[in-house]
Amino acid sequence: MTPDPSPPARNAAHRATVPLTKTSEEPREPAEPSLPEHDAPPPNLTAGEDGGRHRMHRPWSARRLPAAVVASFVLVAAGAALVDVVAVRAGRPAAAWRRRLADELATRPVDDVWMLTGAAVAAAVGLWLIVLALTPGLRHWLPMRSPAPGLRASLDRDGAADLLRDAAMQVPGVGKAHIRVRRHHVKARADVRFRDLQQVKDDLTAVLDEERDRLALASPPRTGIRVRRHTD
């Protein structure tokens, strides 16, 4: 009697379905929630790099008007002289103005009034051009502090005066305020309608100093304040 082959087949099939690796039945510990990454603090736009140690300057003016005036004068003078030289080379007589100028320069002494006047005018014009070349100009703009040396910003004086005037009008007792902003100082004049003059001046000084610091100027100007009793 031969044994039934079916049970070994079932056992083999059963062994084939058993996984080769057994996963752990132990419960996994929940992963700790990651802490939120803090964003880097934004740069302080009111202070320069390393505490504002780099110095800010006014932007340089293009000097379009002086350059146009000098270029036009040189162009007219050089063009007239060139035309006259070409005419002389072509066999024509020299222009009357050139002959007159040559005669005056050859006959007049050095201490003549017209010679001294012309020399003074030429020296003044030359000095003016040198000053324009060595100075940035744009005196109506106030440089502001910046977080990077390559980033520059400027504030118009009239705009700064308007901001300071609005701050001054918030002081109790001030009926009218007049603000003038210069490069190194701020002049403020206020009419007081009520309250003690000294108290109003102290409050006005504190408010204007705080508003001036908010402007983030590279060289904060000094504040000078005058108060007077308003009279109708």
JSON list of N, CA and C in Angstrom, two decimals, residues 47-96:
[
{"chain": "A", "resi": 47, "resn": "ALA", "atom": "N", "xyz": [21.31, 100.24, 10.56]},
{"chain": "A", "resi": 47, "resn": "ALA", "atom": "CA", "xyz": [22.69, 100.25, 11.04]},
{"chain": "A", "resi": 47, "resn": "ALA", "atom": "C", "xyz": [23.57, 99.66, 9.98]},
{"chain": "A", "resi": 48, "resn": "GLY", "atom": "N", "xyz": [24.77, 100.14, 9.91]},
{"chain": "A", "resi": 48, "resn": "GLY", "atom": "CA", "xyz": [25.70, 99.68, 8.91]},
{"chain": "A", "resi": 48, "resn": "GLY", "atom": "C", "xyz": [26.37, 98.39, 9.34]},
{"chain": "A", "resi": 49, "resn": "GLU", "atom": "N", "xyz": [27.17, 97.84, 8.46]},
{"chain": "A", "resi": 49, "resn": "GLU", "atom": "CA", "xyz": [27.88, 96.60, 8.75]},
{"chain": "A", "resi": 49, "resn": "GLU", "atom": "C", "xyz": [28.87, 96.82, 9.90]},
{"chain": "A", "resi": 50, "resn": "ASP", "atom": "N", "xyz": [28.93, 95.82, 10.78]},
{"chain": "A", "resi": 50, "resn": "ASP", "atom": "CA", "xyz": [29.80, 95.91, 11.97]},
{"chain": "A", "resi": 50, "resn": "ASP", "atom": "C", "xyz": [29.47, 97.14, 12.80]},
{"chain": "A", "resi": 51, "resn": "GLY", "atom": "N", "xyz": [28.15, 97.34, 13.01]},
{"chain": "A", "resi": 51, "resn": "GLY", "atom": "CA", "xyz": [27.75, 98.47, 13.83]},
{"chain": "A", "resi": 51, "resn": "GLY", "atom": "C", "xyz": [27.84, 99.80, 13.11]},
{"chain": "A", "resi": 52, "resn": "GLY", "atom": "N", "xyz": [27.79, 99.75, 11.77]},
{"chain": "A", "resi": 52, "resn": "GLY", "atom": "CA", "xyz": [27.81, 101.00, 11.03]},
{"chain": "A", "resi": 52, "resn": "GLY", "atom": "C", "xyz": [29.16, 101.67, 11.00]},
{"chain": "A", "resi": 53, "resn": "ARG", "atom": "N", "xyz": [30.25, 100.89, 11.02]},
{"chain": "A", "resi": 53, "resn": "ARG", "atom": "CA", "xyz": [31.56, 101.49, 11.08]},
{"chain": "A", "resi": 53, "resn": "ARG", "atom": "C", "xyz": [32.03, 101.98, 9.72]},
{"chain": "A", "resi": 54, "resn": "HIS", "atom": "N", "xyz": [31.48, 101.43, 8.63]},
{"chain": "A", "resi": 54, "resn": "HIS", "atom": "CA", "xyz": [31.87, 101.95, 7.33]},
{"chain": "A", "resi": 54, "resn": "HIS", "atom": "C", "xyz": [31.14, 103.27, 7.08]},
{"chain": "A", "resi": 55, "resn": "ARG", "atom": "N", "xyz": [31.85, 104.18, 6.49]},
{"chain": "A", "resi": 55, "resn": "ARG", "atom": "CA", "xyz": [31.35, 105.54, 6.34]},
{"chain": "A", "resi": 55, "resn": "ARG", "atom": "C", "xyz": [30.59, 105.69, 5.04]},
{"chain": "A", "resi": 56, "resn": "MET", "atom": "N", "xyz": [29.46, 106.36, 5.10]},
{"chain": "A", "resi": 56, "resn": "MET", "atom": "CA", "xyz": [28.64, 106.59, 3.93]},
{"chain": "A", "resi": 56, "resn": "MET", "atom": "C", "xyz": [28.85, 108.02, 3.44]},
{"chain": "A", "resi": 57, "resn": "HIS", "atom": "N", "xyz": [28.85, 108.18, 2.13]},
{"chain": "A", "resi": 57, "resn": "HIS", "atom": "CA", "xyz": [29.06, 109.48, 1.51]},
{"chain": "A", "resi": 57, "resn": "HIS", "atom": "C", "xyz": [27.86, 109.82, 0.62]},
{"chain": "A", "resi": 58, "resn": "ARG", "atom": "N", "xyz": [27.78, 111.09, 0.29]},
{"chain": "A", "resi": 58, "resn": "ARG", "atom": "CA", "xyz": [26.74, 111.51, -0.65]},
{"chain": "A", "resi": 58, "resn": "ARG", "atom": "C", "xyz": [27.04, 110.95, -2.03]},
{"chain": "A", "resi": 59, "resn": "PRO", "atom": "N", "xyz": [26.00, 110.67, -2.82]},
{"chain": "A", "resi": 59, "resn": "PRO", "atom": "CA", "xyz": [26.25, 110.25, -4.20]},
{"chain": "A", "resi": 59, "resn": "PRO", "atom": "C", "xyz": [26.82, 111.41, -5.02]},
{"chain": "A", "resi": 60, "resn": "TRP", "atom": "N", "xyz": [27.62, 111.07, -5.99]},
{"chain": "A", "resi": 60, "resn": "TRP", "atom": "CA", "xyz": [28.26, 112.09, -6.82]},
{"chain": "A", "resi": 60, "resn": "TRP", "atom": "C", "xyz": [27.31, 112.59, -7.89]},
{"chain": "A", "resi": 61, "resn": "SER", "atom": "N", "xyz": [27.33, 113.89, -8.07]},
{"chain": "A", "resi": 61, "resn": "SER", "atom": "CA", "xyz": [26.49, 114.50, -9.09]},
{"chain": "A", "resi": 61, "resn": "SER", "atom": "C", "xyz": [27.08, 114.28, -10.47]},
{"chain": "A", "resi": 62, "resn": "ALA", "atom": "N", "xyz": [26.20, 114.20, -11.45]},
{"chain": "A", "resi": 62, "resn": "ALA", "atom": "CA", "xyz": [26.66, 114.03, -12.84]},
{"chain": "A", "resi": 62, "resn": "ALA", "atom": "C", "xyz": [27.24, 115.31, -13.42]},
{"chain": "A", "resi": 63, "resn": "ARG", "atom": "N", "xyz": [26.94, 116.48, -12.83]},
{"chain": "A", "resi": 63, "resn": "ARG", "atom": "CA", "xyz": [27.47, 117.77, -13.30]},
{"chain": "A", "resi": 63, "resn": "ARG", "atom": "C", "xyz": [27.13, 117.99, -14.78]},
{"chain": "A", "resi": 64, "resn": "ARG", "atom": "N", "xyz": [25.91, 117.77, -15.14]},
{"chain": "A", "resi": 64, "resn": "ARG", "atom": "CA", "xyz": [25.52, 117.90, -16.55]},
{"chain": "A", "resi": 64, "resn": "ARG", "atom": "C", "xyz": [25.57, 119.35, -17.02]},
{"chain": "A", "resi": 65, "resn": "LEU", "atom": "N", "xyz": [25.07, 120.27, -16.22]},
{"chain": "A", "resi": 65, "resn": "LEU", "atom": "CA", "xyz": [25.03, 121.67, -16.65]},
{"chain": "A", "resi": 65, "resn": "LEU", "atom": "C", "xyz": [26.43, 122.26, -16.78]},
{"chain": "A", "resi": 66, "resn": "PRO", "atom": "N", "xyz": [27.33, 122.15, -15.79]},
{"chain": "A", "resi": 66, "resn": "PRO", "atom": "CA", "xyz": [28.69, 122.67, -16.00]},
{"chain": "A", "resi": 66, "resn": "PRO", "atom": "C", "xyz": [29.41, 122.00, -17.16]},
{"chain": "A", "resi": 67, "resn": "ALA", "atom": "N", "xyz": [29.23, 120.70, -17.30]},
{"chain": "A", "resi": 67, "resn": "ALA", "atom": "CA", "xyz": [29.88, 120.01, -18.42]},
{"chain": "A", "resi": 67, "resn": "ALA", "atom": "C", "xyz": [29.34, 120.51, -19.75]},
{"chain": "A", "resi": 68, "resn": "ALA", "atom": "N", "xyz": [28.04, 120.74, -19.84]},
{"chain": "A", "resi": 68, "resn": "ALA", "atom": "CA", "xyz": [27.46, 121.24, -21.09]},
{"chain": "A", "resi": 68, "resn": "ALA", "atom": "C", "xyz": [27.94, 122.65, -21.41]},
{"chain": "A", "resi": 69, "resn": "VAL", "atom": "N", "xyz": [28.06, 123.51, -20.37]},
{"chain": "A", "resi": 69, "resn": "VAL", "atom": "CA", "xyz": [28.52, 124.88, -20.60]},
{"chain": "A", "resi": 69, "resn": "VAL", "atom": "C", "xyz": [29.98, 124.88, -21.07]},
{"chain": "A", "resi": 70, "resn": "VAL", "atom": "N", "xyz": [30.83, 124.14, -20.40]},
{"chain": "A", "resi": 70, "resn": "VAL", "atom": "CA", "xyz": [32.24, 124.10, -20.79]},
{"chain": "A", "resi": 70, "resn": "VAL", "atom": "C", "xyz": [32.41, 123.49, -22.17]},
{"chain": "A", "resi": 71, "resn": "ALA", "atom": "N", "xyz": [31.68, 122.40, -22.43]},
{"chain": "A", "resi": 71, "resn": "ALA", "atom": "CA", "xyz": [31.79, 121.77, -23.74]},
{"chain": "A", "resi": 71, "resn": "ALA", "atom": "C", "xyz": [31.30, 122.69, -24.85]},
{"chain": "A", "resi": 72, "resn": "SER", "atom": "N", "xyz": [30.23, 123.43, -24.61]},
{"chain": "A", "resi": 72, "resn": "SER", "atom": "CA", "xyz": [29.73, 124.35, -25.64]},
{"chain": "A", "resi": 72, "resn": "SER", "atom": "C", "xyz": [30.71, 125.48, -25.91]},
{"chain": "A", "resi": 73, "resn": "PHE", "atom": "N", "xyz": [31.30, 126.04, -24.83]},
{"chain": "A", "resi": 73, "resn": "PHE", "atom": "CA", "xyz": [32.27, 127.11, -25.01]},
{"chain": "A", "resi": 73, "resn": "PHE", "atom": "C", "xyz": [33.49, 126.63, -25.79]},
{"chain": "A", "resi": 74, "resn": "VAL", "atom": "N", "xyz": [34.01, 125.48, -25.41]},
{"chain": "A", "resi": 74, "resn": "VAL", "atom": "CA", "xyz": [35.19, 124.93, -26.11]},
{"chain": "A", "resi": 74, "resn": "VAL", "atom": "C", "xyz": [34.85, 124.61, -27.56]},
{"chain": "A", "resi": 75, "resn": "LEU", "atom": "N", "xyz": [33.67, 124.09, -27.80]},
{"chain": "A", "resi": 75, "resn": "LEU", "atom": "CA", "xyz": [33.27, 123.74, -29.17]},
{"chain": "A", "resi": 75, "resn": "LEU", "atom": "C", "xyz": [33.16, 124.99, -30.04]},
{"chain": "A", "resi": 76, "resn": "VAL", "atom": "N", "xyz": [32.54, 126.05, -29.52]},
{"chain": "A", "resi": 76, "resn": "VAL", "atom": "CA", "xyz": [32.39, 127.27, -30.32]},
{"chain": "A", "resi": 76, "resn": "VAL", "atom": "C", "xyz": [33.75, 127.91, -30.59]},
{"chain": "A", "resi": 77, "resn": "ALA", "atom": "N", "xyz": [34.60, 128.03, -29.55]},
{"chain": "A", "resi": 77, "resn": "ALA", "atom": "CA", "xyz": [35.90, 128.65, -29.74]},
{"chain": "A", "resi": 77, "resn": "ALA", "atom": "C", "xyz": [36.79, 127.84, -30.68]},
{"chain": "A", "resi": 78, "resn": "ALA", "atom": "N", "xyz": [36.83, 126.53, -30.48]},
{"chain": "A", "resi": 78, "resn": "ALA", "atom": "CA", "xyz": [37.66, 125.69, -31.34]},
{"chain": "A", "resi": 78, "resn": "ALA", "atom": "C", "xyz": [37.13, 125.66, -32.76]},
{"chain": "A", "resi": 79, "resn": "GLY", "atom": "N", "xyz": [35.80, 125.64, -32.92]},
{"chain": "A", "resi": 79, "resn": "GLY", "atom": "CA", "xyz": [35.23, 125.64, -34.27]},
{"chain": "A", "resi": 79, "resn": "GLY", "atom": "C", "xyz": [35.51, 126.93, -35.01]},
{"chain": "A", "resi": 80, "resn": "ALA", "atom": "N", "xyz": [35.38, 128.08, -34.33]},
{"chain": "A", "resi": 80, "resn": "ALA", "atom": "CA", "xyz": [35.67, 129.36, -34.99]},
{"chain": "A", "resi": 80, "resn": "ALA", "atom": "C", "xyz": [37.14, 129.46, -35.38]},
{"chain": "A", "resi": 81, "resn": "ALA", "atom": "N", "xyz": [38.03, 129.04, -34.46]},
{"chain": "A", "resi": 81, "resn": "ALA", "atom": "CA", "xyz": [39.47, 129.09, -34.79]},
{"chain": "A", "resi": 81, "resn": "ALA", "atom": "C", "xyz": [39.81, 128.14, -35.93]},
{"chain": "A", "resi": 82, "resn": "LEU", "atom": "N", "xyz": [39.19, 126.96, -35.95]},
{"chain": "A", "resi": 82, "resn": "LEU", "atom": "CA", "xyz": [39.47, 126.01, -37.01]},
{"chain": "A", "resi": 82, "resn": "LEU", "atom": "C", "xyz": [38.99, 126.52, -38.37]},
{"chain": "A", "resi": 83, "resn": "VAL", "atom": "N", "xyz": [37.82, 127.13, -38.39]},
{"chain": "A", "resi": 83, "resn": "VAL", "atom": "CA", "xyz": [37.31, 127.67, -39.65]},
{"chain": "A", "resi": 83, "resn": "VAL", "atom": "C", "xyz": [38.20, 128.79, -40.17]},
{"chain": "A", "resi": 84, "resn": "ASP", "atom": "N", "xyz": [38.68, 129.65, -39.27]},
{"chain": "A", "resi": 84, "resn": "ASP", "atom": "CA", "xyz": [39.54, 130.74, -39.70]},
{"chain": "A", "resi": 84, "resn": "ASP", "atom": "C", "xyz": [40.89, 130.22, -40.19]},
{"chain": "A", "resi": 85, "resn": "VAL", "atom": "N", "xyz": [41.44, 129.21, -39.53]},
{"chain": "A", "resi": 85, "resn": "VAL", "atom": "CA", "xyz": [42.72, 128.64, -39.98]},
{"chain": "A", "resi": 85, "resn": "VAL", "atom": "C", "xyz": [42.57, 127.99, -41.35]},
{"chain": "A", "resi": 86, "resn": "VAL", "atom": "N", "xyz": [41.47, 127.29, -41.57]},
{"chain": "A", "resi": 86, "resn": "VAL", "atom": "CA", "xyz": [41.23, 126.68, -42.87]},
{"chain": "A", "resi": 86, "resn": "VAL", "atom": "C", "xyz": [41.08, 127.75, -43.95]},
{"chain": "A", "resi": 87, "resn": "ALA", "atom": "N", "xyz": [40.42, 128.86, -43.60]},
{"chain": "A", "resi": 87, "resn": "ALA", "atom": "CA", "xyz": [40.26, 129.95, -44.58]},
{"chain": "A", "resi": 87, "resn": "ALA", "atom": "C", "xyz": [41.61, 130.57, -44.92]},
{"chain": "A", "resi": 88, "resn": "VAL", "atom": "N", "xyz": [42.48, 130.74, -43.93]},
{"chain": "A", "resi": 88, "resn": "VAL", "atom": "CA", "xyz": [43.82, 131.29, -44.19]},
{"chain": "A", "resi": 88, "resn": "VAL", "atom": "C", "xyz": [44.63, 130.33, -45.06]},
{"chain": "A", "resi": 89, "resn": "ARG", "atom": "N", "xyz": [44.53, 129.04, -44.78]},
{"chain": "A", "resi": 89, "resn": "ARG", "atom": "CA", "xyz": [45.25, 128.06, -45.59]},
{"chain": "A", "resi": 89, "resn": "ARG", "atom": "C", "xyz": [44.72, 128.03, -47.03]},
{"chain": "A", "resi": 90, "resn": "ALA", "atom": "N", "xyz": [43.49, 128.41, -47.20]},
{"chain": "A", "resi": 90, "resn": "ALA", "atom": "CA", "xyz": [42.91, 128.43, -48.54]},
{"chain": "A", "resi": 90, "resn": "ALA", "atom": "C", "xyz": [43.24, 129.72, -49.31]},
{"chain": "A", "resi": 91, "resn": "GLY", "atom": "N", "xyz": [43.98, 130.62, -48.70]},
{"chain": "A", "resi": 91, "resn": "GLY", "atom": "CA", "xyz": [44.38, 131.84, -49.37]},
{"chain": "A", "resi": 91, "resn": "GLY", "atom": "C", "xyz": [43.59, 133.07, -49.02]},
{"chain": "A", "resi": 92, "resn": "ARG", "atom": "N", "xyz": [42.66, 132.97, -48.10]},
{"chain": "A", "resi": 92, "resn": "ARG", "atom": "CA", "xyz": [41.85, 134.11, -47.69]},
{"chain": "A", "resi": 92, "resn": "ARG", "atom": "C", "xyz": [42.52, 134.81, -46.50]},
{"chain": "A", "resi": 93, "resn": "PRO", "atom": "N", "xyz": [42.21, 136.09, -46.31]},
{"chain": "A", "resi": 93, "resn": "PRO", "atom": "CA", "xyz": [42.79, 136.81, -45.16]},
{"chain": "A", "resi": 93, "resn": "PRO", "atom": "C", "xyz": [42.18, 136.31, -43.85]},
{"chain": "A", "resi": 94, "resn": "ALA", "atom": "N", "xyz": [42.94, 136.49, -42.79]},
{"chain": "A", "resi": 94, "resn": "ALA", "atom": "CA", "xyz": [42.46, 136.08, -41.47]},
{"chain": "A", "resi": 94, "resn": "ALA", "atom": "C", "xyz": [41.28, 136.94, -41.04]},
{"chain": "A", "resi": 95, "resn": "ALA", "atom": "N", "xyz": [40.44, 136.39, -40.19]},
{"chain": "A", "resi": 95, "resn": "ALA", "atom": "CA", "xyz": [39.27, 137.13, -39.71]},
{"chain": "A", "resi": 95, "resn": "ALA", "atom": "C", "xyz": [39.69, 138.33, -38.88]},
{"chain": "A", "resi": 96, "resn": "ALA", "atom": "N", "xyz": [38.83, 139.34, -38.88]},
{"chain": "A", "resi": 96, "resn": "ALA", "atom": "CA", "xyz": [39.15, 140.57, -38.17]},
{"chain": "A", "resi": 96, "resn": "ALA", "atom": "C", "xyz": [39.28, 140.34, -36.67]}
]
